[in-house]
Every structure is written in structure tokens, then in C-alpha cells.
């Protein structure tokens, strides 16, 4: 790349948002000059132009200023927000990386260009029928999150009754398809009738319901799970988790992936679960998980997921926001019912 310097736009934390959805008072866009001259890049570092950034609910918990819930480190004030991303190498001070190669990192800055130590980057070579955004969805963190919850924790088997909340989100939409591949009966809850239709017609769900209309969760689960729930993939927590515990079968397994209904509240304002005693009588296993703890299974996951993708058994669904300036909009969209599938920011066309 001939350009010696670039005007690099980047998003940083200006102030913490302890409650509510972060806004432009909390995260801001600034422009900094970044030198791409070889002598300005440290040895064993790589400069890259950012193509795509993954937008995920966990990012919200790093903007609160509170050590809470997911126990993820808070992003220091004034520092750039980081996320999973994909970029193209523009300058390398490591012989293992060459200009033009495509790389991915979980420490990608939310900016137009970045410089990282080469040991924080992995090369990707898109195969036939695999688009770059797939490496941030079905072959990325959401895909592995779904796989861990269904396969490793849920232990879903043929004939299992599987329930997935936030079922049209980036993780849920893959989790349901994985359960169907295993021969399970799958039901999902979502926030709109459009999503209900989508899950049943395009993504193979046996049933789905709109929790904004069927607001009596206990009645809804009685209706959709006459034979009880064997596996629950929980993305929302709160009242829905409580309702599920009234419908679990003996030995049911619950994978606690996230609790998006509670992220924008301090813990004392969150919905409590009053029926945990059901777990004792039904000998239910409920386990929270963070995907990095399962990275030793990454090769197994990739091998399995690539086969499903090539055979058309798993389909990705992306909601793409365009331009670095759209980051705030894309992040706040996670806390509405407007999105279907994995939210991704396309930084560079």
C-alpha cells in the first residue's frame, strides 16, 4: 500500500453508561493520524485495513464502568473499543504475514485501520461458498457459542425438546439449526411475527412464538412444550428463565449464554428467579459459559460447521451496517427487536 499515512477514524469510550443503552455521550468517533510506514510499525506487528467488525451484545457489558455479570474487563476511558474483526494486511513486520492476506482477530479496533502484534492475528482463506462475514457468524464467535451450548452443554440428542430464546439473533439462529441437524424438536421465542415466520419457513424451527404477543410465558411454554423441555439455550434470562424452570423435564440441561433482558440494568434492578428449587427436584443442570474456555475445541467446531455449511444444513443470516460511522447505530440495534441474524459492521466495501 503506497499511502504512508492515513486519517483513521476510530470509536472510543468517552464515559461509562452504567444503565440504559449507550449513546453518543458515552461512545464517540474521532480521527487520528496513523503512519503505515515500515519504520513506524514495530517488529512482529501487522498493519491492516479493517473490512468487517462483529457487533455483539457482550460489548455492552464492557461500557458500564461496573465489574458485573460477565466479568469482562471494562474498556478504559479514552481507549478504542475492540471487537472481533476481519481485515486485509497493508504492511507486515512479520514474515508469516504478507500484504493482501486476510486476517481475523478478537482484538480488532473498531476503526478503519489497525496495528496489532502478529500473534493476535489468524489468517483466513475463504473457501467455496463461504463469504467473509461467515467468519464472524457461523464460523466465528456466534457459531461457536451456539455449538458449545447445544453440543457441549446441552448435549442435545435426537428427539430432545429444545427451546431457544432470542432465537432470531446471531447466536440463536445458528443454535436452532444445529439442534435440528441433531434431530431435535426445536421451538424459539422472538420479538416479532416476521421473525416467527422466518424461523419456521427458512431456518427449520418446528415452532416459534412472539413473546410480545404471548406475554404469559408459562402458558406459551405449556402450549409449545406439551412434553416438557429437555434443553434450554438461554439468551435472555429474567422472567423467561423462571418460566422455563416450570417446564423442565427430569435431567434437563440449561446453557446460560447471555441475559440480554438484564444487560442495561444494575443487578439490584434485575428480575430474580424464584423457582430454583425445581432444579433440585428435577435434577436439572444449569451452566453458564464463556466461549474462550472452549477454544481447545475450536478445530472440532470448525471441522463440523464447515461440513454443515457446505451441505446447506446451516445457513447464516447477516444484518450489515455500512461505514465506520454506523457503529453506534449497529450496537444499539442489538437492544431492539429490529434485527434478524448476526449484526456486522462493514467498515470497508
Tab-separated table of C-alpha atoms in Angstrom:
chain	number	residue	atom	x	y	z
A	1	UNK	CA	0.000	0.000	0.000
A	2	UNK	CA	1.622	3.233	-1.149
A	3	UNK	CA	-0.006	5.569	1.402
A	4	UNK	CA	2.429	6.467	4.182
A	5	UNK	CA	-0.170	7.990	6.484
A	6	UNK	CA	-3.927	7.621	6.816
A	7	UNK	CA	-6.595	9.599	8.619
A	8	UNK	CA	-8.013	6.808	10.730
A	9	UNK	CA	-11.488	7.126	12.248
A	10	UNK	CA	-11.957	5.147	15.452
A	11	UNK	CA	-14.588	4.707	18.177
A	12	UNK	CA	-13.568	5.221	21.801
A	13	UNK	CA	-15.159	5.279	25.251
A	14	UNK	CA	-15.828	8.860	26.376
A	15	UNK	CA	-17.852	7.983	29.503
A	16	UNK	CA	-19.442	4.901	31.028
A	17	UNK	CA	-23.133	4.020	30.758
A	18	UNK	CA	-23.981	2.198	33.996
A	19	UNK	CA	-27.623	1.760	32.950
A	20	UNK	CA	-29.643	2.051	29.757
A	21	UNK	CA	-28.417	1.780	26.202
A	22	UNK	CA	-25.109	3.584	25.458
A	23	UNK	CA	-25.448	6.704	23.314
A	24	UNK	CA	-23.264	9.361	21.695
A	25	UNK	CA	-22.396	10.796	25.114
A	26	UNK	CA	-20.716	7.521	26.002
A	27	UNK	CA	-19.003	6.374	22.817
A	28	UNK	CA	-17.621	8.768	20.248
A	29	UNK	CA	-15.896	8.785	16.874
A	30	UNK	CA	-12.569	10.566	16.457
A	31	UNK	CA	-9.963	10.869	13.723
A	32	UNK	CA	-6.287	10.155	14.374
A	33	UNK	CA	-3.319	10.098	12.001
A	34	UNK	CA	-1.814	6.628	11.663
A	35	UNK	CA	1.536	6.075	9.997
A	36	UNK	CA	1.815	2.997	7.815
A	37	UNK	CA	5.497	3.486	7.058
A	38	UNK	CA	7.505	0.332	7.723
A	39	UNK	CA	9.795	2.099	10.205
A	40	UNK	CA	6.769	3.158	12.271
A	41	UNK	CA	5.421	-0.379	12.682
A	42	UNK	CA	7.120	-2.414	15.431
A	43	UNK	CA	8.760	-5.725	14.661
A	44	UNK	CA	6.374	-8.703	14.736
A	45	UNK	CA	3.401	-6.391	14.167
A	46	UNK	CA	0.994	-6.163	11.252
A	47	UNK	CA	-0.927	-3.143	9.919
A	48	UNK	CA	-4.270	-3.930	8.336
A	49	UNK	CA	-7.283	-2.228	6.815
A	50	UNK	CA	-10.426	-3.281	8.645
A	51	UNK	CA	-13.141	-4.809	6.476
A	52	UNK	CA	-15.739	-6.115	8.953
A	53	UNK	CA	-16.393	-5.790	12.688
A	54	UNK	CA	-18.615	-8.134	14.680
A	55	UNK	CA	-21.288	-6.389	16.780
A	56	UNK	CA	-22.197	-8.471	19.840
A	57	UNK	CA	-24.290	-7.965	22.997
A	58	UNK	CA	-21.352	-8.709	25.326
A	59	UNK	CA	-19.778	-5.418	24.199
A	60	UNK	CA	-22.434	-3.588	26.216
A	61	UNK	CA	-21.063	-5.042	29.461
A	62	UNK	CA	-17.620	-3.511	28.807
A	63	UNK	CA	-19.089	0.013	28.667
A	64	UNK	CA	-20.762	0.167	32.082
A	65	UNK	CA	-17.820	1.003	34.333
A	66	UNK	CA	-19.023	-1.823	36.607
A	67	UNK	CA	-17.383	-5.142	37.402
A	68	UNK	CA	-20.550	-7.113	36.948
A	69	UNK	CA	-22.121	-10.175	35.393
A	70	UNK	CA	-19.889	-11.375	32.586
A	71	UNK	CA	-16.731	-10.266	34.444
A	72	UNK	CA	-15.264	-8.821	31.255
A	73	UNK	CA	-12.731	-6.021	31.733
A	74	UNK	CA	-14.077	-2.504	31.293
A	75	UNK	CA	-12.607	-0.561	28.371
A	76	UNK	CA	-10.596	2.304	29.924
A	77	UNK	CA	-11.949	5.794	29.260
A	78	UNK	CA	-10.366	7.358	26.198
A	79	UNK	CA	-9.381	3.990	24.735
A	80	UNK	CA	-10.518	2.436	21.481
A	81	UNK	CA	-13.283	-0.170	21.578
A	82	UNK	CA	-12.152	-3.611	20.413
A	83	UNK	CA	-14.132	-6.465	18.927
A	84	UNK	CA	-13.874	-9.488	16.660
A	85	UNK	CA	-12.983	-8.294	13.186
A	86	UNK	CA	-11.597	-9.110	9.750
A	87	UNK	CA	-9.001	-7.087	7.875
A	88	UNK	CA	-6.624	-7.037	4.930
A	89	UNK	CA	-2.886	-6.761	5.566
A	90	UNK	CA	-1.392	-3.498	4.252
A	91	UNK	CA	2.062	-3.688	5.896
A	92	UNK	CA	3.764	-6.510	7.764
A	93	UNK	CA	6.825	-6.707	10.015
A	94	UNK	CA	6.378	-10.464	10.374
A	95	UNK	CA	7.494	-12.781	7.585
A	96	UNK	CA	4.492	-15.063	8.209
A	97	UNK	CA	2.072	-12.350	7.014
A	98	UNK	CA	2.058	-10.771	3.558
A	99	UNK	CA	0.379	-7.710	2.103
A	100	UNK	CA	-3.095	-8.515	0.796
A	101	UNK	CA	-3.733	-11.507	3.060
A	102	UNK	CA	-6.998	-11.651	5.010
A	103	UNK	CA	-6.704	-11.863	8.786
A	104	UNK	CA	-9.029	-12.020	11.760
A	105	UNK	CA	-8.601	-11.078	15.411
A	106	UNK	CA	-10.699	-10.881	18.561
A	107	UNK	CA	-8.787	-7.681	19.455
A	108	UNK	CA	-9.623	-5.728	16.325
A	109	UNK	CA	-10.068	-1.981	16.973
A	110	UNK	CA	-13.402	-0.511	15.897
A	111	UNK	CA	-11.692	1.720	13.359
A	112	UNK	CA	-10.704	1.899	9.710
A	113	UNK	CA	-7.128	0.700	10.205
A	114	UNK	CA	-5.325	-1.148	12.965
A	115	UNK	CA	-1.868	-2.328	14.036
A	116	UNK	CA	-1.611	-5.451	16.178
A	117	UNK	CA	1.065	-7.906	17.301
A	118	UNK	CA	1.094	-10.730	14.794
A	119	UNK	CA	0.408	-13.335	17.492
A	120	UNK	CA	-3.081	-11.808	17.910
A	121	UNK	CA	-3.945	-12.416	14.245
A	122	UNK	CA	-5.041	-15.519	12.374
A	123	UNK	CA	-5.111	-15.912	8.602
A	124	UNK	CA	-8.323	-16.955	6.909
A	125	UNK	CA	-8.699	-18.303	3.398
A	126	UNK	CA	-12.341	-18.172	2.393
A	127	UNK	CA	-13.434	-21.397	0.732
A	128	UNK	CA	-16.085	-22.101	-1.847
A	129	UNK	CA	-19.460	-20.783	-0.796
A	130	UNK	CA	-18.094	-19.169	2.382
A	131	UNK	CA	-18.376	-15.376	2.489
A	132	UNK	CA	-16.095	-13.279	4.693
A	133	UNK	CA	-18.906	-12.308	7.105
A	134	UNK	CA	-19.435	-16.048	7.767
A	135	UNK	CA	-16.149	-15.945	9.708
A	136	UNK	CA	-17.840	-13.549	12.154
A	137	UNK	CA	-21.079	-15.564	12.340
A	138	UNK	CA	-21.449	-19.293	11.703
A	139	UNK	CA	-17.662	-19.890	11.628
A	140	UNK	CA	-16.934	-17.256	14.270
A	141	UNK	CA	-17.855	-16.488	17.862
A	142	UNK	CA	-21.663	-16.751	17.406
A	143	UNK	CA	-21.348	-20.117	15.680
A	144	UNK	CA	-19.025	-21.489	18.319
A	145	UNK	CA	-21.259	-20.089	21.079
A	146	UNK	CA	-24.240	-21.902	19.584
A	147	UNK	CA	-22.203	-25.098	19.132
A	148	UNK	CA	-20.904	-25.114	22.707
A	149	UNK	CA	-24.392	-24.525	24.115
A	150	UNK	CA	-26.120	-27.194	22.027
A	151	UNK	CA	-23.334	-29.764	21.761
A	152	UNK	CA	-21.115	-29.497	24.821
A	153	UNK	CA	-23.504	-28.210	27.487
A	154	UNK	CA	-26.991	-29.025	26.191
A	155	UNK	CA	-25.881	-32.454	24.954
A	156	UNK	CA	-28.860	-32.314	22.587
A	157	UNK	CA	-29.784	-35.672	21.097
A	158	UNK	CA	-32.254	-36.961	18.537
A	159	UNK	CA	-35.776	-36.452	19.884
A	160	UNK	CA	-34.778	-33.857	22.507
A	161	UNK	CA	-37.208	-30.973	23.048
A	162	UNK	CA	-35.070	-27.856	22.652
A	163	UNK	CA	-36.082	-24.286	23.463
A	164	UNK	CA	-34.079	-21.244	22.350
A	165	UNK	CA	-34.808	-17.677	23.437
A	166	UNK	CA	-33.753	-14.703	21.267
A	167	UNK	CA	-33.930	-17.336	18.562
A	168	UNK	CA	-33.522	-14.978	15.585
A	169	UNK	CA	-30.346	-13.361	16.935
A	170	UNK	CA	-26.824	-14.051	15.736
A	171	UNK	CA	-26.358	-16.982	18.135
A	172	UNK	CA	-29.925	-18.255	18.410
A	173	UNK	CA	-30.475	-18.619	14.673
A	174	UNK	CA	-27.469	-20.964	14.468
A	175	UNK	CA	-28.261	-22.828	17.705
A	176	UNK	CA	-31.691	-23.801	16.416
A	177	UNK	CA	-30.290	-25.089	13.153
A	178	UNK	CA	-27.629	-27.126	14.975
A	179	UNK	CA	-30.325	-28.712	17.140
A	180	UNK	CA	-32.357	-29.566	14.018
A	181	UNK	CA	-29.286	-31.210	12.449
A	182	UNK	CA	-29.188	-33.442	15.532
A	183	UNK	CA	-32.822	-34.448	15.045
A	184	UNK	CA	-34.315	-32.405	17.875
A	185	UNK	CA	-37.708	-30.744	18.083
A	186	UNK	CA	-36.911	-27.015	18.258
A	187	UNK	CA	-39.001	-24.061	19.416
A	188	UNK	CA	-37.811	-20.457	19.567
A	189	UNK	CA	-39.116	-17.208	21.034
A	190	UNK	CA	-38.646	-13.892	19.204
A	191	UNK	CA	-39.899	-10.320	19.317
A	192	UNK	CA	-41.938	-10.044	16.105
A	193	UNK	CA	-44.323	-12.011	13.906
A	194	UNK	CA	-41.940	-11.546	10.980
A	195	UNK	CA	-39.246	-13.410	12.896
A	196	UNK	CA	-41.672	-16.198	13.811
A	197	UNK	CA	-42.397	-16.708	10.117
A	198	UNK	CA	-38.705	-16.557	9.215
A	199	UNK	CA	-37.652	-19.179	11.780
A	200	UNK	CA	-40.314	-21.639	10.689
A	201	UNK	CA	-40.092	-21.113	6.929
A	202	UNK	CA	-36.366	-20.526	6.383
A	203	UNK	CA	-34.493	-21.946	9.366
A	204	UNK	CA	-36.325	-25.175	10.106
A	205	UNK	CA	-37.776	-24.391	13.534
A	206	UNK	CA	-40.722	-26.625	14.381
A	207	UNK	CA	-42.472	-23.789	16.214
A	208	UNK	CA	-41.793	-20.209	17.235
A	209	UNK	CA	-43.728	-17.599	19.163
A	210	UNK	CA	-43.731	-13.836	19.624
A	211	UNK	CA	-43.138	-13.148	23.319
A	212	UNK	CA	-44.521	-9.625	22.920
A	213	UNK	CA	-47.918	-11.095	21.996
A	214	UNK	CA	-47.842	-14.323	24.009
A	215	UNK	CA	-46.864	-12.466	27.174
A	216	UNK	CA	-47.897	-15.230	29.569
A	217	UNK	CA	-44.692	-17.211	29.180
A	218	UNK	CA	-45.947	-20.041	31.362
A	219	UNK	CA	-48.987	-20.540	29.131
A	220	UNK	CA	-46.853	-20.283	25.984
A	221	UNK	CA	-44.440	-22.965	27.161
A	222	UNK	CA	-47.347	-25.217	28.178
A	223	UNK	CA	-48.688	-24.817	24.631
A	224	UNK	CA	-45.405	-25.349	22.749
A	225	UNK	CA	-43.857	-27.969	25.041
A	226	UNK	CA	-46.614	-30.436	25.999
A	227	UNK	CA	-43.867	-32.993	26.687
A	228	UNK	CA	-41.623	-30.594	28.621
A	229	UNK	CA	-38.212	-29.082	27.862
A	230	UNK	CA	-35.027	-31.158	27.702
A	231	UNK	CA	-32.574	-28.457	26.616
A	232	UNK	CA	-32.881	-24.689	27.063
A	233	UNK	CA	-30.433	-22.337	25.367
A	234	UNK	CA	-30.871	-19.127	27.368
A	235	UNK	CA	-30.052	-15.794	25.757
A	236	UNK	CA	-32.392	-13.576	27.780
A	237	UNK	CA	-32.611	-14.600	31.459
A	238	UNK	CA	-35.159	-12.913	33.736
A	239	UNK	CA	-38.817	-13.912	33.612
A	240	UNK	CA	-38.289	-16.293	30.691
A	241	UNK	CA	-35.733	-18.351	32.607
A	242	UNK	CA	-38.134	-18.541	35.543
A	243	UNK	CA	-40.929	-19.749	33.253
A	244	UNK	CA	-38.694	-22.400	31.710
A	245	UNK	CA	-37.924	-23.877	35.141
A	246	UNK	CA	-41.628	-24.685	35.493
A	247	UNK	CA	-41.480	-26.807	32.322
A	248	UNK	CA	-38.180	-28.671	32.504
A	249	UNK	CA	-38.040	-32.443	32.309
A	250	UNK	CA	-36.018	-34.577	34.681
A	251	UNK	CA	-32.334	-34.191	33.889
A	252	UNK	CA	-32.872	-31.157	31.652
A	253	UNK	CA	-29.817	-29.125	30.703
A	254	UNK	CA	-29.751	-25.336	30.550
A	255	UNK	CA	-26.933	-23.463	28.788
A	256	UNK	CA	-26.687	-19.899	30.091
A	257	UNK	CA	-25.277	-17.991	27.127
A	258	UNK	CA	-26.414	-14.451	27.954
A	259	UNK	CA	-29.165	-12.421	29.578
A	260	UNK	CA	-29.845	-9.578	27.202
A	261	UNK	CA	-33.056	-8.599	29.017
A	262	UNK	CA	-30.899	-7.656	32.016
A	263	UNK	CA	-27.784	-6.058	30.483
A	264	UNK	CA	-28.955	-2.452	30.736
A	265	UNK	CA	-29.835	-2.655	34.443
A	266	UNK	CA	-27.740	-2.676	37.599
A	267	UNK	CA	-28.006	-6.077	39.262
A	268	UNK	CA	-30.369	-4.946	42.030
A	269	UNK	CA	-32.972	-3.980	39.396
A	270	UNK	CA	-32.840	-7.283	37.518
A	271	UNK	CA	-35.575	-9.915	37.501
A	272	UNK	CA	-34.978	-12.598	40.111
A	273	UNK	CA	-35.696	-16.296	39.531
A	274	UNK	CA	-37.937	-17.607	42.312
A	275	UNK	CA	-38.262	-21.283	41.445
A	276	UNK	CA	-34.696	-22.584	41.514
A	277	UNK	CA	-35.925	-25.394	43.786
A	278	UNK	CA	-37.316	-27.013	40.628
A	279	UNK	CA	-33.718	-27.671	39.620
A	280	UNK	CA	-33.236	-29.830	42.698
A	281	UNK	CA	-36.329	-31.966	42.272
A	282	UNK	CA	-35.816	-32.401	38.522
A	283	UNK	CA	-32.023	-32.754	38.855
A	284	UNK	CA	-31.502	-30.023	36.268
A	285	UNK	CA	-28.012	-28.982	35.153
A	286	UNK	CA	-27.677	-25.232	34.513
A	287	UNK	CA	-24.287	-23.952	33.407
A	288	UNK	CA	-23.040	-20.541	32.415
A	289	UNK	CA	-20.258	-20.432	29.861
A	290	UNK	CA	-17.774	-18.142	28.157
A	291	UNK	CA	-16.606	-19.322	24.746
A	292	UNK	CA	-12.851	-18.712	25.283
A	293	UNK	CA	-12.931	-21.527	27.855
A	294	UNK	CA	-13.794	-23.874	24.974
A	295	UNK	CA	-11.201	-22.672	22.444
A	296	UNK	CA	-9.437	-26.029	22.836
A	297	UNK	CA	-12.408	-27.418	20.867
A	298	UNK	CA	-12.111	-24.821	18.082
A	299	UNK	CA	-10.751	-27.197	15.435
A	300	UNK	CA	-13.525	-29.702	16.181
A	301	UNK	CA	-16.110	-26.936	15.869
A	302	UNK	CA	-14.721	-25.592	12.571
A	303	UNK	CA	-14.500	-29.047	11.024
A	304	UNK	CA	-18.122	-29.834	11.922
A	305	UNK	CA	-19.522	-26.415	10.981
A	306	UNK	CA	-17.777	-26.269	7.595
A	307	UNK	CA	-19.435	-29.562	6.653
A	308	UNK	CA	-22.857	-28.260	7.713
A	309	UNK	CA	-22.354	-25.071	5.685
A	310	UNK	CA	-21.227	-26.897	2.557
A	311	UNK	CA	-24.136	-29.323	2.819
A	312	UNK	CA	-26.577	-26.448	3.283
A	313	UNK	CA	-27.703	-27.689	6.708
A	314	UNK	CA	-26.717	-24.404	8.373
A	315	UNK	CA	-27.491	-21.028	6.814
A	316	UNK	CA	-26.100	-17.707	8.007
A	317	UNK	CA	-28.237	-14.612	8.327
A	318	UNK	CA	-26.496	-11.232	8.471
A	319	UNK	CA	-27.666	-7.708	9.171
A	320	UNK	CA	-24.970	-5.497	7.666
A	321	UNK	CA	-24.484	-1.863	8.676
A	322	UNK	CA	-22.231	0.134	6.357
A	323	UNK	CA	-19.419	2.548	7.235
A	324	UNK	CA	-17.421	3.127	10.409
A	325	UNK	CA	-19.809	5.959	11.338
A	326	UNK	CA	-22.618	3.386	11.743
A	327	UNK	CA	-21.054	1.606	14.731
A	328	UNK	CA	-23.203	3.251	17.408
A	329	UNK	CA	-26.386	2.584	15.428
A	330	UNK	CA	-25.402	-1.055	14.908
A	331	UNK	CA	-24.597	-1.551	18.611
A	332	UNK	CA	-27.815	-0.020	19.918
A	333	UNK	CA	-29.837	-2.058	17.401
A	334	UNK	CA	-28.968	-5.168	19.412
A	335	UNK	CA	-31.297	-3.985	22.175
A	336	UNK	CA	-34.346	-3.613	19.946
A	337	UNK	CA	-36.301	-6.253	18.050
A	338	UNK	CA	-35.363	-4.767	14.685
A	339	UNK	CA	-32.544	-7.134	13.740
A	340	UNK	CA	-32.610	-10.643	12.370
A	341	UNK	CA	-29.409	-12.672	12.460
A	342	UNK	CA	-25.860	-11.588	13.115
A	343	UNK	CA	-25.176	-7.852	13.225
A	344	UNK	CA	-21.976	-6.939	11.366
A	345	UNK	CA	-20.422	-3.570	10.567
A	346	UNK	CA	-18.873	-3.398	7.083
A	347	UNK	CA	-16.141	-0.812	7.500
A	348	UNK	CA	-14.592	-1.028	4.037
A	349	UNK	CA	-16.583	-2.012	0.916
